[in-house]
Coordinates of C-alpha atoms in Angstrom, one line a residue:
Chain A
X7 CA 101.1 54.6 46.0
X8 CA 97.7 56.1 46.4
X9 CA 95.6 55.7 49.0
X10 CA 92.6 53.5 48.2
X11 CA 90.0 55.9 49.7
X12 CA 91.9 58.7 48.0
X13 CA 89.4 60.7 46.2
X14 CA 87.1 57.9 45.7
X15 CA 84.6 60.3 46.9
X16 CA 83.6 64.2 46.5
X17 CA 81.4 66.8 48.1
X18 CA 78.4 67.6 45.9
X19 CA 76.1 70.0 47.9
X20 CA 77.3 72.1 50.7
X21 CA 74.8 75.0 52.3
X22 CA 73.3 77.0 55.4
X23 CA 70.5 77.2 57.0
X24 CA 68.3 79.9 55.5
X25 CA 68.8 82.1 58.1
X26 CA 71.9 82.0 60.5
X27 CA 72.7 84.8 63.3
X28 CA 69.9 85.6 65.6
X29 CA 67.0 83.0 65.0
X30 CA 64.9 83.0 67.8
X31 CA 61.6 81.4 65.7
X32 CA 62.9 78.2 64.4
X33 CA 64.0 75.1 66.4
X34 CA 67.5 73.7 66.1
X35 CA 66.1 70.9 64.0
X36 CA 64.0 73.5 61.6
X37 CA 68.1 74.6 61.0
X38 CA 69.1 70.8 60.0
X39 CA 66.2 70.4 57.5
X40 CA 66.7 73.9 56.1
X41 CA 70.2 73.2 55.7
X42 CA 69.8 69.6 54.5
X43 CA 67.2 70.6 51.9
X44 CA 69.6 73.7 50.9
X45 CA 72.7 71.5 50.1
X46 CA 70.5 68.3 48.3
X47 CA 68.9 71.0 46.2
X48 CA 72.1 72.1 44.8
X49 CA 73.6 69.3 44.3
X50 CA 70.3 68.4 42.4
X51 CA 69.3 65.6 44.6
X52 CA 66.6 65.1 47.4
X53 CA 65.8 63.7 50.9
X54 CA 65.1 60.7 48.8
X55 CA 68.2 59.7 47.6
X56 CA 69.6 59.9 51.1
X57 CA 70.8 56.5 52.8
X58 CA 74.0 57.8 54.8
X59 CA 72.8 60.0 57.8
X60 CA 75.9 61.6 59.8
X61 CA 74.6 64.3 63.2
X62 CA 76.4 64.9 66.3
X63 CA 74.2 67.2 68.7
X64 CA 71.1 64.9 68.4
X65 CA 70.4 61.6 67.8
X66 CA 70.4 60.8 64.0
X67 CA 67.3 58.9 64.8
X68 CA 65.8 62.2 65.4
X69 CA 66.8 64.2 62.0
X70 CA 66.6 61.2 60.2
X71 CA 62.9 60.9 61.3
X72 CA 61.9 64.8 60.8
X73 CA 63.5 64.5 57.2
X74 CA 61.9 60.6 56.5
X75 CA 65.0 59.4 55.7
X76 CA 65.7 55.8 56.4
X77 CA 69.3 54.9 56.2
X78 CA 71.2 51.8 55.5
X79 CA 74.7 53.8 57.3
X80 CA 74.0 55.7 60.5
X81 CA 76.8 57.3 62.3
X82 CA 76.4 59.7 65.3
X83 CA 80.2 60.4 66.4
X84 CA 79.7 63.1 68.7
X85 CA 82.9 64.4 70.3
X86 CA 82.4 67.9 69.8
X87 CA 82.7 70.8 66.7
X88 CA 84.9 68.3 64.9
X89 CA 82.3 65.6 64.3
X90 CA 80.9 67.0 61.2
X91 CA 84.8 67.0 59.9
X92 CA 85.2 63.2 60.9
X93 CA 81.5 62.5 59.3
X94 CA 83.4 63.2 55.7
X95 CA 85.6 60.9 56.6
X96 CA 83.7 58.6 57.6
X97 CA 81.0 59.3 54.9
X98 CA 84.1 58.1 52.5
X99 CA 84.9 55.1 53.9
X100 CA 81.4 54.0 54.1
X101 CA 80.4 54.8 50.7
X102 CA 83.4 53.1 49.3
X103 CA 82.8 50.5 50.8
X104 CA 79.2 50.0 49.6
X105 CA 77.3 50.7 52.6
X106 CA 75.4 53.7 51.4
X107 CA 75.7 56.0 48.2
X108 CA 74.5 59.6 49.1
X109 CA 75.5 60.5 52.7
X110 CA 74.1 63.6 54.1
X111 CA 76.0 65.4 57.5
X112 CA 73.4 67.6 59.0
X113 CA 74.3 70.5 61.8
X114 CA 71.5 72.5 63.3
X115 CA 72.2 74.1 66.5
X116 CA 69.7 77.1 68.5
X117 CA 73.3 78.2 70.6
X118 CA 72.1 81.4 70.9
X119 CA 68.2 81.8 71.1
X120 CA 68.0 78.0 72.3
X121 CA 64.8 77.2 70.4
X122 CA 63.9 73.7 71.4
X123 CA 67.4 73.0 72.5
X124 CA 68.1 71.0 76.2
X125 CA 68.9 73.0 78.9
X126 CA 72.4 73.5 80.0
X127 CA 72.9 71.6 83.2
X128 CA 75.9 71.0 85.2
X129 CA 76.8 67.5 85.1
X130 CA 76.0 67.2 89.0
X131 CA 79.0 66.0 90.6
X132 CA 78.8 62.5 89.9
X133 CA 80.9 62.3 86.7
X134 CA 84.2 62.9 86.5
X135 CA 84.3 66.4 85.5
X136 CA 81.8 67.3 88.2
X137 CA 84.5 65.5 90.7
X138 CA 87.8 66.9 89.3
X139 CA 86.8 69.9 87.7
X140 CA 83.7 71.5 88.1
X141 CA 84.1 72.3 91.9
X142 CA 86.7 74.8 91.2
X143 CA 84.5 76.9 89.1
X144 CA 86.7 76.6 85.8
X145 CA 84.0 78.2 82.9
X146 CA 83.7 76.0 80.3
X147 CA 84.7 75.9 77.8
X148 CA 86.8 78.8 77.6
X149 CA 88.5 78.7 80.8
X150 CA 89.8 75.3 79.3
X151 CA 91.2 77.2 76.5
X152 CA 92.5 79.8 78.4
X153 CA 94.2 77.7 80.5
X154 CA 96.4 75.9 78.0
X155 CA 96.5 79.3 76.2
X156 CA 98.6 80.3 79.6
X157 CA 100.9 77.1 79.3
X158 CA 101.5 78.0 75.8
X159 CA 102.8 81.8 76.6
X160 CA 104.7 80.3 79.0
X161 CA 106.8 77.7 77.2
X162 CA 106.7 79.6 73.4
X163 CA 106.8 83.3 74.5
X164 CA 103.6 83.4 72.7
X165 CA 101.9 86.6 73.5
X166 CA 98.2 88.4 73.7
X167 CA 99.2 90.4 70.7
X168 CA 100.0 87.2 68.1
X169 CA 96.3 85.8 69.2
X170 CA 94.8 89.2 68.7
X171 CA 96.6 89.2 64.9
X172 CA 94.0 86.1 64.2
X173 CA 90.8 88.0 65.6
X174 CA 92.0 90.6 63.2
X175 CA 93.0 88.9 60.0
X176 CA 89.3 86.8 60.3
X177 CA 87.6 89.6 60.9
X178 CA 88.9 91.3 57.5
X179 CA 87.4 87.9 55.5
X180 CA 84.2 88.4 57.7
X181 CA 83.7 91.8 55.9
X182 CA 83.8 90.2 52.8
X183 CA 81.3 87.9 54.3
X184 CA 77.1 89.5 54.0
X185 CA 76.4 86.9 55.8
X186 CA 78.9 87.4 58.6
X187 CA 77.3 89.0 62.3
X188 CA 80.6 91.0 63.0
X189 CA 81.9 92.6 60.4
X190 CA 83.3 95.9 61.8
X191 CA 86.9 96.4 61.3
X192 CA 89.2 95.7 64.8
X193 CA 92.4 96.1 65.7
X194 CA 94.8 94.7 67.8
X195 CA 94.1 97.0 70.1
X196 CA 90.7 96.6 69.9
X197 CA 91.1 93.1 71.1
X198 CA 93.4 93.5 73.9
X199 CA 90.7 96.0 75.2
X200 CA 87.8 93.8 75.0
X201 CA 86.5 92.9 77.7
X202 CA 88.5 90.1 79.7
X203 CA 86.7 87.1 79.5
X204 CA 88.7 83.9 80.9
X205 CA 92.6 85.0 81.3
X206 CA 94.7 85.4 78.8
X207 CA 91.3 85.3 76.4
X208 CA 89.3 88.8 76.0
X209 CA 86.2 89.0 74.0
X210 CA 87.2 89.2 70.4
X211 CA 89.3 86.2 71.6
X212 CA 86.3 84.3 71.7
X213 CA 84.2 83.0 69.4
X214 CA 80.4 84.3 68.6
X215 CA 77.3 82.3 69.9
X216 CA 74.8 82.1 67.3
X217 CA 71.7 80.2 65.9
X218 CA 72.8 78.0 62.1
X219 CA 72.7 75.2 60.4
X220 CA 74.5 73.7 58.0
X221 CA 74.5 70.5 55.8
X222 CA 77.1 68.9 53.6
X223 CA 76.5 65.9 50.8
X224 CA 78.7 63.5 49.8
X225 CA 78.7 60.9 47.5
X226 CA 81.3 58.9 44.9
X227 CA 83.2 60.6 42.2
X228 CA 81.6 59.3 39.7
X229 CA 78.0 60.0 40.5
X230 CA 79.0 63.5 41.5
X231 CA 80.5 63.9 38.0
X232 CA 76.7 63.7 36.9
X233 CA 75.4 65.9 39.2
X234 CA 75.1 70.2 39.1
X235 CA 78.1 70.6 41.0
X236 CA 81.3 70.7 40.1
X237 CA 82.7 68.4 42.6
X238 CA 85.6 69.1 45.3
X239 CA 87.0 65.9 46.1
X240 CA 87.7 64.0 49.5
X241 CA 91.5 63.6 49.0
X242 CA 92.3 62.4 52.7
X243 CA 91.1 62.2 56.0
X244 CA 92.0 61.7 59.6
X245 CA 90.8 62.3 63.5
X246 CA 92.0 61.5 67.2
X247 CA 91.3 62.6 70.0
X248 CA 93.7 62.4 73.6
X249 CA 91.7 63.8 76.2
X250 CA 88.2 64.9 77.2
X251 CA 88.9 67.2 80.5
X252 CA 91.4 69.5 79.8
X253 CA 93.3 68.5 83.4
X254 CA 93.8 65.3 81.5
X255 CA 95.2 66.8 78.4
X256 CA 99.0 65.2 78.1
X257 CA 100.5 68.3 76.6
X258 CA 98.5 71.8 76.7
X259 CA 100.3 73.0 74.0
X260 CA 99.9 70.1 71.1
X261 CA 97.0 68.1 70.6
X262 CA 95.7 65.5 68.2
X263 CA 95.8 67.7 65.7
X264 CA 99.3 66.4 65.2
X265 CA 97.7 62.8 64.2
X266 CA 94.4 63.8 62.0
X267 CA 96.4 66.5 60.1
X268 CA 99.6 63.8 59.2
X269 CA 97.1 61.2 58.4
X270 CA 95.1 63.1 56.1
X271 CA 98.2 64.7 54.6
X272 CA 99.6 61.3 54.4
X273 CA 96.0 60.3 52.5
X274 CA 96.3 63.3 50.3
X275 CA 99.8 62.4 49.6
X276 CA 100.2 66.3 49.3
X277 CA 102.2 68.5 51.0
X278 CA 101.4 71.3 53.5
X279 CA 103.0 73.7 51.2
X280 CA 100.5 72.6 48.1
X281 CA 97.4 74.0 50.6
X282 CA 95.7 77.0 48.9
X283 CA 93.5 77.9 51.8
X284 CA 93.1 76.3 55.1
X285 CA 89.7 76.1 57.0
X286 CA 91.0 76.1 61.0
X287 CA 88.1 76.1 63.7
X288 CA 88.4 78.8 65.5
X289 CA 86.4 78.8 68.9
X290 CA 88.9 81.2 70.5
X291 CA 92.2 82.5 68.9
X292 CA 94.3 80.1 70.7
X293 CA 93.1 76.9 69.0
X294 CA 93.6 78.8 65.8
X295 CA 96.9 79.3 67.0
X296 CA 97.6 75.6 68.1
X297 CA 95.9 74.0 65.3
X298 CA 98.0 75.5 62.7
X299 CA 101.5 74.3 64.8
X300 CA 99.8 70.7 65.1
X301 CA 98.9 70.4 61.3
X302 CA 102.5 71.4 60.5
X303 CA 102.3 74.6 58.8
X304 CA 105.0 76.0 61.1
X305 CA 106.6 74.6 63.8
X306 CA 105.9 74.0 67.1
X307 CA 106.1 77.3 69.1
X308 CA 106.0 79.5 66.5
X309 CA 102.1 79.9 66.0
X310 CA 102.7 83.2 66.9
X311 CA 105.4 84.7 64.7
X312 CA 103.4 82.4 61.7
X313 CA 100.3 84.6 62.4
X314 CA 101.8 88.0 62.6
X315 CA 101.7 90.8 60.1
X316 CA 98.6 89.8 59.3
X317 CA 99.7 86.7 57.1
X318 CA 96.2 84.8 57.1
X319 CA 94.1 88.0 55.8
X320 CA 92.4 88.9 52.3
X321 CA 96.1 89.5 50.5
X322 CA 98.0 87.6 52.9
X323 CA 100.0 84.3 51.5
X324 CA 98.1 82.2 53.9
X325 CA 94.7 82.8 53.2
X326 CA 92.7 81.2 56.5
X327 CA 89.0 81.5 57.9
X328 CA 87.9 82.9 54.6
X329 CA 84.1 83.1 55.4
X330 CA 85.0 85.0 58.7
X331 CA 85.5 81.8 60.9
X332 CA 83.6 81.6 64.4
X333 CA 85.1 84.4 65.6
X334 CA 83.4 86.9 63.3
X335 CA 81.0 84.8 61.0
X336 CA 78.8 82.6 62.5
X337 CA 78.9 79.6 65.7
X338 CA 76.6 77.8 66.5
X339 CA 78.0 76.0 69.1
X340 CA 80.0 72.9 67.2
X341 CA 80.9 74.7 64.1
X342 CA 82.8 72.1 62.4
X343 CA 80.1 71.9 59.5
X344 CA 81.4 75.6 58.0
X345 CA 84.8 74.7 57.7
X346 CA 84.3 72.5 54.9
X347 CA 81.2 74.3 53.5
X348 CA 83.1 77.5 52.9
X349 CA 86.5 75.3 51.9
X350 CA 84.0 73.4 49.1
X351 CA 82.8 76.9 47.9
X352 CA 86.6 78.3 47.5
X353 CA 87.4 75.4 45.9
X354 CA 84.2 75.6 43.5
X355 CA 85.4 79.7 43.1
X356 CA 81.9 79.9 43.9
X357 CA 83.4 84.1 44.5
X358 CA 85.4 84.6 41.5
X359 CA 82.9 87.5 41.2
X360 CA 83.2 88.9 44.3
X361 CA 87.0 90.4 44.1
X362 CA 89.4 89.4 46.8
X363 CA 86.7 87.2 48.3
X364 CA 87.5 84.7 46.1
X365 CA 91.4 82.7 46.6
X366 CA 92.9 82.9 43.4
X367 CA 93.1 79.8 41.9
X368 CA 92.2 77.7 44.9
X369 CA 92.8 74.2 44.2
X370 CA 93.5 72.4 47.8
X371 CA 92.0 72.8 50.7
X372 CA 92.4 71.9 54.2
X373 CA 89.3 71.9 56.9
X374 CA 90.2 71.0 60.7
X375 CA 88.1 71.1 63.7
X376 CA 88.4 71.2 67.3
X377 CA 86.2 69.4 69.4
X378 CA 85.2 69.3 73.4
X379 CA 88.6 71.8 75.1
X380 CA 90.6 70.8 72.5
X381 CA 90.2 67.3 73.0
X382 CA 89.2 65.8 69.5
X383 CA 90.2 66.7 66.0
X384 CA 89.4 66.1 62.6
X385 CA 91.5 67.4 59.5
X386 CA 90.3 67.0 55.4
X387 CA 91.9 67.8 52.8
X388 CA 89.8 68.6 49.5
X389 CA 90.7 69.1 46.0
X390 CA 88.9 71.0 43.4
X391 CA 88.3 68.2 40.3
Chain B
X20 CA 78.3 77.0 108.9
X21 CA 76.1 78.7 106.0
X22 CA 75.3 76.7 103.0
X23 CA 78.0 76.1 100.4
X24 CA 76.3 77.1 97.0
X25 CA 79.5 75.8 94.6
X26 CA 79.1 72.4 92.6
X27 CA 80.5 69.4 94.9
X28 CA 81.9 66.2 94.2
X29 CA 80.2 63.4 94.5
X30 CA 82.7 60.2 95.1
X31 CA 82.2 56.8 93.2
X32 CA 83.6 53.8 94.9
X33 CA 87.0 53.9 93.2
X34 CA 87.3 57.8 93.9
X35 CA 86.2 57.5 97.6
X36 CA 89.6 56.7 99.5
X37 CA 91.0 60.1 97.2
X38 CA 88.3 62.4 98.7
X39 CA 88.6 60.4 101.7
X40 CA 92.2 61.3 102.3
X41 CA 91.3 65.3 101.9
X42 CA 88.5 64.9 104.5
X43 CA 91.4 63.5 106.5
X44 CA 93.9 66.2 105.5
X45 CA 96.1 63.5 104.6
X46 CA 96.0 63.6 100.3
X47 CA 96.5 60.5 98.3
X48 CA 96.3 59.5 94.8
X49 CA 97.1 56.0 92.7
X50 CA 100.8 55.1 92.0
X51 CA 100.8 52.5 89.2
X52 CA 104.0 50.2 90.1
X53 CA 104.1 49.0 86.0
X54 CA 104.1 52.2 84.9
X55 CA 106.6 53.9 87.8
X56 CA 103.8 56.7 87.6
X57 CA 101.5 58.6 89.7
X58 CA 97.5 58.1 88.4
X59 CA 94.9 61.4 88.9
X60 CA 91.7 60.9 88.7
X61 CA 91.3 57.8 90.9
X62 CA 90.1 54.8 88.2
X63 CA 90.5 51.0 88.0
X64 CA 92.8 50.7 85.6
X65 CA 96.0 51.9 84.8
X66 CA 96.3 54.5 81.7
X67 CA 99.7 53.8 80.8
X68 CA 100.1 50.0 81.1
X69 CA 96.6 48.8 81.3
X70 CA 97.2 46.9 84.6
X71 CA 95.0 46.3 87.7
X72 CA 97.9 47.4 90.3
X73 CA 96.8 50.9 91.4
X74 CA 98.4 51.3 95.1
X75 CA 97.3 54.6 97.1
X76 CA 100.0 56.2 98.0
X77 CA 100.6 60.0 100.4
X78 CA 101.5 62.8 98.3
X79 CA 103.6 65.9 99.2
X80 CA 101.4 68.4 98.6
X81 CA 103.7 70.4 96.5
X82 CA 103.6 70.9 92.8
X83 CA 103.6 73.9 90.4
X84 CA 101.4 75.7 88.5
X85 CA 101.0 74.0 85.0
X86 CA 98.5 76.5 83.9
X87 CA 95.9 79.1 84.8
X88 CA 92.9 81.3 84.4
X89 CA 91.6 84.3 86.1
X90 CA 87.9 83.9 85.6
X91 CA 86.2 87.5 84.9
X92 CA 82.8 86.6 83.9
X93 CA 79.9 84.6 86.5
X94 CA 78.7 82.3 84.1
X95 CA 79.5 78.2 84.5
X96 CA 78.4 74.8 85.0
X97 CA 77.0 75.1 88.5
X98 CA 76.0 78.3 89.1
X99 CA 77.3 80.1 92.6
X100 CA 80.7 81.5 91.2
X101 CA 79.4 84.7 91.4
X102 CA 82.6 86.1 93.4
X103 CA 84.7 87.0 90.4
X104 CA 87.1 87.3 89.5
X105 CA 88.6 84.0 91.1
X106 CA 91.9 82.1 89.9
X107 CA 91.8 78.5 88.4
X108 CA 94.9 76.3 88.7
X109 CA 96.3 73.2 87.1
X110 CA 99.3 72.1 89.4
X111 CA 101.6 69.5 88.2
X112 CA 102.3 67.7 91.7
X113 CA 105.7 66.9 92.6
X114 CA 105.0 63.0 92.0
X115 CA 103.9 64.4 88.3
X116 CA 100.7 64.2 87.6
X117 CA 98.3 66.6 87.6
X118 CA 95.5 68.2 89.6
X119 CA 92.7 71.2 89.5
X120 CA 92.1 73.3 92.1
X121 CA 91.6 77.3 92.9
X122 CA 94.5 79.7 94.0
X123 CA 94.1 81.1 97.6
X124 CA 95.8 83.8 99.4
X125 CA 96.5 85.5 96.5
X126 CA 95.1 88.4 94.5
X127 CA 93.5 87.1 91.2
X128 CA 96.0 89.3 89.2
X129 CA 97.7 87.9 86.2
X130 CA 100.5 90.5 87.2
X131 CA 100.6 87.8 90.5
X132 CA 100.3 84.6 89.4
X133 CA 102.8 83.1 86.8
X134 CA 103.3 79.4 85.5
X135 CA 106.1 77.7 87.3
X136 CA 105.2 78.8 90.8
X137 CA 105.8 76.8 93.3
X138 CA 102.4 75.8 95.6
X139 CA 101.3 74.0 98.5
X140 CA 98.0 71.5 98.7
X141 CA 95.6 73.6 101.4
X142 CA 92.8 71.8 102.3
X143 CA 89.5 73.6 102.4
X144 CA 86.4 71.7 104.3
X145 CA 83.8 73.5 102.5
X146 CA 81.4 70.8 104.1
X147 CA 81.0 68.3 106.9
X148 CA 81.5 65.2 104.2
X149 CA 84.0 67.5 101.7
X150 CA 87.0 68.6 101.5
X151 CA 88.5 70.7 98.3
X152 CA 92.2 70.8 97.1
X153 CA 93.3 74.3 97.0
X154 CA 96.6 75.5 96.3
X155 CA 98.9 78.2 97.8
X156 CA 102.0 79.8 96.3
X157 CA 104.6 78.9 98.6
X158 CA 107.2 81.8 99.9
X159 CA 104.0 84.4 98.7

């Protein structure tokens, strides 16, 4: 029996900032009304149709009032890169239920040029992390990653060269990508002799750190029927998280991944082997890695043999990161927000002009992020209608 | 003494007696009696049961390493970690749960440190009013 929430909604409008990459003279929120305008606009709608506002990063209050939107349904879940992912879900279940009819997720981040962003403090030793963690000096985040990176090698075999083969394989899509910042070709090599950044994780391990924005609009399936799009439905949803410090995190090697990705397969009533294309937030090759074990596309351990040979590049039968991912396209800081704008526009074959760009035939999709050190997930899986 | 530069802890009232007991050189954490499990971080509740009944209890100070980084780069929250590279540790104690510290008397070499290690709690009085957990390999 379906679920009730089941495709009762779709994504209508998806888009970037106008610029993304180095910005250095526009403010983070310049970024979320660029992007917010760029996805209404194709979707045919305005700021004025809005009444579901969904931001992690800032306060909704605060984009909602740049943009003069006045909601009925405000959500701010913040836990990191993931939120944007949960706000579909949630956008869903809150326009099913009646509580608003056009909801608009807006990301804007300055991560690189830090244009009217806060400042990055330490949290001053009062919190828990500045008691139990941030005495010993452990960068965040990727020393986080790189830690349960080590755990993983360690229990799996899992080794430098399998996370490298992700670096590698994204980089190929980000060449397809013009908007992409890195899109010279690597190689394996290349990535085990970048420079060493947090042990096991070198540079290309790591994702970039860029100014972007990005917006996504959501409404029911029967008003997006009407509008420019063609819709790519909301088949299921699903987030959890099970940690916020990574000395907290039950098992380094598996995360909530393993309960958004079977509740939203379970949604979707679809099965892993139906996904055409899979949209994995990559802040560092490891969660790649980790994410695709946890959402049950291979089993645990074997992230690494899954990977190899290049499986997830243009031509490979597990097409992955298709814009270039935040490895080698763009990251703004909580990236979330471009895995399910580039899994709407493979699902639209918004690139069935641009050669091996475009997945042939893509008709599912799956988008997962990653939030805090790999504390917080959220999975969706999307349908072309 | 010269001034320590590094982020410290600051204790709250139910992480006091833990950083208490380092200043003392005598480490304890929480042992929930409902769960049959040792508690780290110090808190007021228990996170596998839910009870009240968190008793502070002496700990070994062995474990070994769950995970670790060698960090290469100076950047972090809390400026001062400019003497890289340095080693990060996550020891899984021998009452089980789990603690961060930093790796000493050992060269920051992945080639020398390996998950599975046996360590040893060291305690390091970086000031008059804290004490840090750091963690040695044992037999190195």
């Amino acid at each position: 029996m379906a679920h009730a929430l089941s495709g009762a909604c779709a994504i209508v409008g998806v888009a970037e900032s106008d610029e993304i990459g180095i910005v250095p003279n526009k403010s983070h929120l310049q970024l979320h009304a660029e992007a917010a305008e760029n996805a209404l606009a194709e979707a045919g709608l305005t700021t004025r149709d809005v009444d579901g506002i969904f931001t992690a990063g800032i306060q909704t209050t605060e984009i909602a009032e740049y943009l003069g939107i006045v909601p009925t349904y405000t959500d701010n879940t913040a836990i990191g890169g993931c939120s944007f992912v949960i706000h579909v879900g949630h956008a869903v279940a809150a326009i099913a239920q009646g509580l608003c009819s056009v909801a608009l997720i807006t990301h804007g981040e300055s991560g690189r040029s830090r244009v009217g962003m806060p400042g990055r403090a330490p949290s001053g030793g009062r919190t828990l992390r500045g008691q139990f963690e941030e005495p010993f000096g452990l960068p965040m985040p990727v020393g986080a990653y790189a830690m349960a990176c080590t755990r993983h090698m360690y229990q799996y075999g899992t080794t430098k060269e399998q996370l490298a083969e992700i670096a590698v394989a994204t980089r190929k899509w980000a060449q397809l990508n013009p908007k992409a910042m890195m899109r010279d070709p690597i190689t394996i090599e290349d990535v085990l002799k970048s420079r060493p950044i947090a042990y096991p994780l070198n540079l290309l391990d790591c994702c970039l750190v860029t100014d972007a924005g990005g917006a996504i609009v959501v409404t029911s399936l029967e008003r997006a029927r009407d509008l420019k799009q063609r819709p790519v439905r909301v088949l299921g949803f699903g987030e959890s998280h099970d940690h916020t410090m990574i000395s907290q995190m039950p098992d380094l090697t598996a995360g909530p991944g393993r309960i958004s990705g079977q509740r939203a397969f379970e949604m979707a009533g679809v099965s892993r082997d139906d996904i055409d294309l899979a949209m994995i937030y990559d802040s560092f090759t490891y969660t790649v890695l980790l994410s695709l074990e946890d959402l049950g596309f291979c089993q645990k351990g074997e992230g690494g043999a899954f990977v190899s040979g290049q499986r997830t590049a243009p031509g490979g039968d597990f097409p992955m990161n298709t814009n270039g991912g935040g490895l080698s396209y763009t990251h703004s800081g909580m990236y979330g927000v471009f895995t399910v704008i580039e899994a709407t526009r493979q699902l639209r074959h918004d690139y069935q002009d641009q050669g091996i760009r475009q997945v042939p035939d893509a008709k599912l999709a799956v988008a997962h992020g990653t939030g805090g050190v790999l504390s917080a997930t959220g999975t969706v899986i999307l349908a072309r209608d | 003494m010269s001034e320590y530069k590094k982020p410290l802890p600051v204790p709250d009232p139910v992480t006091k007696p833990f950083w208490d007991s380092l200043k003392a050189h005598a480490a304890q954490i929480q042992y929930s009696p409902a769960a049959d499990r040792y508690v780290f971080y110090p808190r007021n509740v228990c996170p596998y049961t839910g009870s009240r009944d968190l008793q502070w209890r002496p700990i070994s100070g062995r474990g070994v390493i769950h995970a670790f980084t060698i960090n290469y780069i100076g950047r972090n929250p809390g400026g001062g970690f400019s003497d890289v590279p340095y080693a990060v540790v996550l020891v899984e104690l021998e009452e089980g749960a789990r603690m961060m510290g930093n790796l000493v008397d050992v060269e920051p070499n992945p080639a020398k440190i390996k998950v599975g290690q046996p360590v040893e709690l060291v305690y390091d009085d970086v000031t008059d009013e804290i004490t840090l957990p750091r963690f040695r390999i044992k037999g190195g």
